[in-house]
Amino acid sequence: MAETWTEERLTADGFERVLCEWEWNDGPRTGLADVQGKPHYFERHDDDRAGEADEYRVWPASEDAVKLEREQWAIFAGWNERHEAGEVSPETHPGHGGIDARYDELELLLAPHRRPPNDARRLAGELRFDTGTRYRAEGLDYWFRWRPSREAAADHQVPSGASCHRSSGT
């Protein structure tokens, strides 16, 4: 079992809430999380760097998209709660399609928002878990602390001898 932290400690340490998740494979792959206090989509960048934080492409989510994402997530979280209680089988998962008409409609509406734009930022995400249940309507049991990725930092290095201050022209 992974070590867990309180929400207060996570916040104090600079971690931000994960709101929705669509894929987990050896860690979070895609979803919606706060980045600098605002909801952003995230998609894990695939490269194997053992011992380093995973890198993600992140891009802002519009208020309208966040509202729809949260609605779809609530449908899933409700299903998961019933599944954990033994009330429904895995075959009734709304993501299978044809199970929940609104979930299916939201999937179509949200698909364009979930595609990373060419200018998506690259950030490294450090993961920590809180003490709550895994899937809940307000989000998940893991949080991210974001920092510039190694590539992003290399792209923005100031060459030796160059100034990073702009001239005022005077």
mmCIF file of C-alpha atoms in Angstrom:
data_model
loop_
_atom_site.group_PDB
_atom_site.id
_atom_site.type_symbol
_atom_site.label_atom_id
_atom_site.label_comp_id
_atom_site.label_asym_id
_atom_site.label_seq_id
_atom_site.Cartn_x
_atom_site.Cartn_y
_atom_site.Cartn_z
ATOM 1 C CA MET A 1 0.000 0.000 0.000
ATOM 2 C CA ALA A 2 1.295 3.443 -0.924
ATOM 3 C CA GLU A 3 1.989 5.981 1.789
ATOM 4 C CA THR A 4 -0.893 8.452 2.263
ATOM 5 C CA TRP A 5 -1.112 12.092 3.297
ATOM 6 C CA THR A 6 -3.890 14.363 4.544
ATOM 7 C CA GLU A 7 -5.431 16.892 2.186
ATOM 8 C CA GLU A 8 -3.985 19.692 4.332
ATOM 9 C CA ARG A 9 -0.467 18.278 4.048
ATOM 10 C CA LEU A 10 -0.792 17.700 0.303
ATOM 11 C CA THR A 11 -1.951 21.276 -0.230
ATOM 12 C CA ALA A 12 0.803 22.664 2.022
ATOM 13 C CA ASP A 13 3.388 20.669 0.032
ATOM 14 C CA GLY A 14 2.160 22.128 -3.291
ATOM 15 C CA PHE A 15 0.175 19.135 -4.549
ATOM 16 C CA GLU A 16 -2.994 19.690 -6.570
ATOM 17 C CA ARG A 17 -6.137 17.608 -6.875
ATOM 18 C CA VAL A 18 -6.834 15.162 -9.697
ATOM 19 C CA LEU A 19 -10.445 15.623 -10.763
ATOM 20 C CA CYS A 20 -11.010 12.821 -13.291
ATOM 21 C CA GLU A 21 -9.082 9.875 -14.708
ATOM 22 C CA TRP A 22 -9.684 7.979 -17.944
ATOM 23 C CA GLU A 23 -6.718 5.663 -18.042
ATOM 24 C CA TRP A 24 -4.329 4.159 -15.502
ATOM 25 C CA ASN A 25 -1.498 1.907 -16.651
ATOM 26 C CA ASP A 26 1.573 1.836 -14.399
ATOM 27 C CA GLY A 27 0.324 5.184 -13.093
ATOM 28 C CA PRO A 28 -2.060 7.836 -14.346
ATOM 29 C CA ARG A 29 -2.049 8.217 -18.112
ATOM 30 C CA THR A 30 -4.915 10.593 -18.925
ATOM 31 C CA GLY A 31 -7.328 12.745 -16.993
ATOM 32 C CA LEU A 32 -8.144 16.166 -15.624
ATOM 33 C CA ALA A 33 -6.210 17.807 -12.784
ATOM 34 C CA ASP A 34 -5.550 21.223 -11.351
ATOM 35 C CA VAL A 35 -2.356 22.872 -12.571
ATOM 36 C CA GLN A 36 -1.585 26.146 -10.802
ATOM 37 C CA GLY A 37 -5.124 26.104 -9.439
ATOM 38 C CA LYS A 38 -6.908 25.715 -12.776
ATOM 39 C CA PRO A 39 -8.264 22.537 -14.416
ATOM 40 C CA HIS A 40 -6.067 21.109 -17.158
ATOM 41 C CA TYR A 41 -6.158 17.923 -19.165
ATOM 42 C CA PHE A 42 -3.111 15.709 -18.774
ATOM 43 C CA GLU A 43 -1.673 12.910 -20.888
ATOM 44 C CA ARG A 44 1.412 10.968 -19.863
ATOM 45 C CA HIS A 45 4.312 11.207 -22.261
ATOM 46 C CA ASP A 46 5.725 7.750 -22.891
ATOM 47 C CA ASP A 47 9.383 7.378 -22.222
ATOM 48 C CA ASP A 48 11.132 5.152 -19.758
ATOM 49 C CA ARG A 49 13.165 7.075 -17.234
ATOM 50 C CA ALA A 50 13.309 4.901 -14.177
ATOM 51 C CA GLY A 51 13.472 6.841 -10.950
ATOM 52 C CA GLU A 52 12.277 10.132 -12.442
ATOM 53 C CA ALA A 53 8.863 11.774 -12.243
ATOM 54 C CA ASP A 54 6.586 10.941 -15.158
ATOM 55 C CA GLU A 55 6.226 13.594 -17.822
ATOM 56 C CA TYR A 56 2.863 14.805 -19.042
ATOM 57 C CA ARG A 57 1.474 17.028 -21.724
ATOM 58 C CA VAL A 58 -0.976 19.438 -20.087
ATOM 59 C CA TRP A 59 -3.408 21.939 -21.595
ATOM 60 C CA PRO A 60 -6.176 24.118 -20.140
ATOM 61 C CA ALA A 61 -9.754 22.862 -19.962
ATOM 62 C CA SER A 62 -12.566 25.332 -20.592
ATOM 63 C CA GLU A 63 -15.200 25.921 -17.903
ATOM 64 C CA ASP A 64 -17.811 24.244 -20.095
ATOM 65 C CA ALA A 65 -15.613 21.180 -20.687
ATOM 66 C CA VAL A 66 -14.858 20.910 -16.947
ATOM 67 C CA LYS A 67 -18.577 20.957 -16.157
ATOM 68 C CA LEU A 68 -19.217 18.135 -18.640
ATOM 69 C CA GLU A 69 -16.162 16.177 -17.454
ATOM 70 C CA ARG A 70 -17.342 16.408 -13.848
ATOM 71 C CA GLU A 71 -20.830 15.252 -14.885
ATOM 72 C CA GLN A 72 -19.405 12.211 -16.663
ATOM 73 C CA TRP A 73 -17.055 11.501 -13.767
ATOM 74 C CA ALA A 74 -20.004 11.564 -11.332
ATOM 75 C CA ILE A 75 -21.763 8.926 -13.459
ATOM 76 C CA PHE A 76 -18.657 6.737 -13.310
ATOM 77 C CA ALA A 77 -18.076 7.333 -9.570
ATOM 78 C CA GLY A 78 -21.688 6.364 -8.847
ATOM 79 C CA TRP A 79 -21.315 3.196 -10.889
ATOM 80 C CA ASN A 80 -18.032 2.369 -9.146
ATOM 81 C CA GLU A 81 -19.618 2.768 -5.715
ATOM 82 C CA ARG A 82 -22.388 0.332 -6.698
ATOM 83 C CA HIS A 83 -19.810 -2.029 -8.208
ATOM 84 C CA GLU A 84 -17.673 -1.992 -5.038
ATOM 85 C CA ALA A 85 -20.832 -2.773 -3.029
ATOM 86 C CA GLY A 86 -21.490 -5.815 -5.245
ATOM 87 C CA GLU A 87 -24.700 -4.337 -6.652
ATOM 88 C CA VAL A 88 -23.607 -4.270 -10.310
ATOM 89 C CA SER A 89 -21.237 -6.299 -12.466
ATOM 90 C CA PRO A 90 -18.255 -5.061 -14.517
ATOM 91 C CA GLU A 91 -20.329 -5.552 -17.666
ATOM 92 C CA THR A 92 -22.473 -2.574 -16.607
ATOM 93 C CA HIS A 93 -19.536 -0.129 -16.647
ATOM 94 C CA PRO A 94 -20.822 3.001 -18.425
ATOM 95 C CA GLY A 95 -17.614 3.245 -20.463
ATOM 96 C CA HIS A 96 -18.576 0.124 -22.409
ATOM 97 C CA GLY A 97 -21.110 2.168 -24.360
ATOM 98 C CA GLY A 98 -24.803 1.533 -24.727
ATOM 99 C CA ILE A 99 -25.212 1.345 -20.922
ATOM 100 C CA ASP A 100 -25.877 4.988 -19.989
ATOM 101 C CA ALA A 101 -27.112 7.305 -22.753
ATOM 102 C CA ARG A 102 -25.896 10.494 -21.058
ATOM 103 C CA TYR A 103 -22.432 9.030 -20.448
ATOM 104 C CA ASP A 104 -22.237 8.101 -24.138
ATOM 105 C CA GLU A 105 -23.388 11.584 -25.189
ATOM 106 C CA LEU A 106 -20.771 13.192 -22.938
ATOM 107 C CA GLU A 107 -18.077 10.923 -24.396
ATOM 108 C CA LEU A 108 -18.817 12.307 -27.874
ATOM 109 C CA LEU A 109 -19.011 15.921 -26.698
ATOM 110 C CA LEU A 110 -15.726 15.679 -24.779
ATOM 111 C CA ALA A 111 -13.594 13.793 -27.311
ATOM 112 C CA PRO A 112 -12.288 16.948 -29.072
ATOM 113 C CA HIS A 113 -11.300 18.563 -25.742
ATOM 114 C CA ARG A 114 -9.274 15.514 -24.705
ATOM 115 C CA ARG A 115 -6.907 15.696 -27.680
ATOM 116 C CA PRO A 116 -3.688 17.509 -26.785
ATOM 117 C CA PRO A 117 -3.009 20.617 -28.862
ATOM 118 C CA ASN A 118 0.389 21.084 -30.490
ATOM 119 C CA ASP A 119 1.276 23.755 -27.933
ATOM 120 C CA ALA A 120 0.502 21.624 -24.856
ATOM 121 C CA ARG A 121 3.024 22.241 -22.078
ATOM 122 C CA ARG A 122 5.264 19.447 -20.818
ATOM 123 C CA LEU A 123 5.395 19.083 -17.063
ATOM 124 C CA ALA A 124 6.740 16.460 -14.700
ATOM 125 C CA GLY A 125 4.163 15.196 -12.240
ATOM 126 C CA GLU A 126 5.031 13.833 -8.802
ATOM 127 C CA LEU A 127 2.284 11.664 -7.341
ATOM 128 C CA ARG A 128 1.005 11.347 -3.776
ATOM 129 C CA PHE A 129 -2.073 9.668 -2.356
ATOM 130 C CA ASP A 130 -4.567 11.006 0.160
ATOM 131 C CA THR A 131 -6.493 9.028 2.773
ATOM 132 C CA GLY A 132 -9.842 8.933 0.921
ATOM 133 C CA THR A 133 -11.491 6.328 -1.248
ATOM 134 C CA ARG A 134 -10.038 5.766 -4.713
ATOM 135 C CA TYR A 135 -12.890 7.042 -6.882
ATOM 136 C CA ARG A 136 -15.266 9.698 -5.574
ATOM 137 C CA ALA A 137 -17.381 12.383 -7.189
ATOM 138 C CA GLU A 138 -15.020 15.207 -6.161
ATOM 139 C CA GLY A 139 -11.961 13.482 -7.597
ATOM 140 C CA LEU A 140 -9.456 10.742 -6.954
ATOM 141 C CA ASP A 141 -7.215 9.632 -4.111
ATOM 142 C CA TYR A 142 -4.041 10.894 -5.775
ATOM 143 C CA TRP A 143 -2.658 14.365 -6.277
ATOM 144 C CA PHE A 144 0.064 15.867 -8.473
ATOM 145 C CA ARG A 145 2.846 18.318 -7.751
ATOM 146 C CA TRP A 146 3.855 19.798 -11.082
ATOM 147 C CA ARG A 147 7.221 21.162 -12.176
ATOM 148 C CA PRO A 148 8.787 21.885 -15.558
ATOM 149 C CA SER A 149 9.869 18.738 -17.357
ATOM 150 C CA ARG A 150 13.526 18.114 -18.097
ATOM 151 C CA GLU A 151 12.951 18.895 -21.813
ATOM 152 C CA ALA A 152 10.979 22.063 -21.064
ATOM 153 C CA ALA A 153 13.717 23.271 -18.738
ATOM 154 C CA ALA A 154 16.371 22.532 -21.395
ATOM 155 C CA ASP A 155 14.317 24.439 -24.005
ATOM 156 C CA HIS A 156 14.286 27.543 -21.794
ATOM 157 C CA GLN A 157 17.887 27.632 -20.595
ATOM 158 C CA VAL A 158 19.651 30.933 -21.053
ATOM 159 C CA PRO A 159 22.884 30.484 -23.044
ATOM 160 C CA SER A 160 26.088 31.084 -21.113
ATOM 161 C CA GLY A 161 26.944 34.775 -21.031
ATOM 162 C CA ALA A 162 23.465 35.872 -22.147
ATOM 163 C CA SER A 163 21.231 38.018 -20.008
ATOM 164 C CA CYS A 164 17.706 36.973 -19.211
ATOM 165 C CA HIS A 165 16.655 40.631 -18.677
ATOM 166 C CA ARG A 166 15.180 42.668 -21.488
ATOM 167 C CA SER A 167 16.747 45.939 -22.391
ATOM 168 C CA SER A 168 14.567 48.953 -21.679
ATOM 169 C CA GLY A 169 15.985 50.669 -24.717
ATOM 170 C CA THR A 170 17.459 53.557 -22.749
#
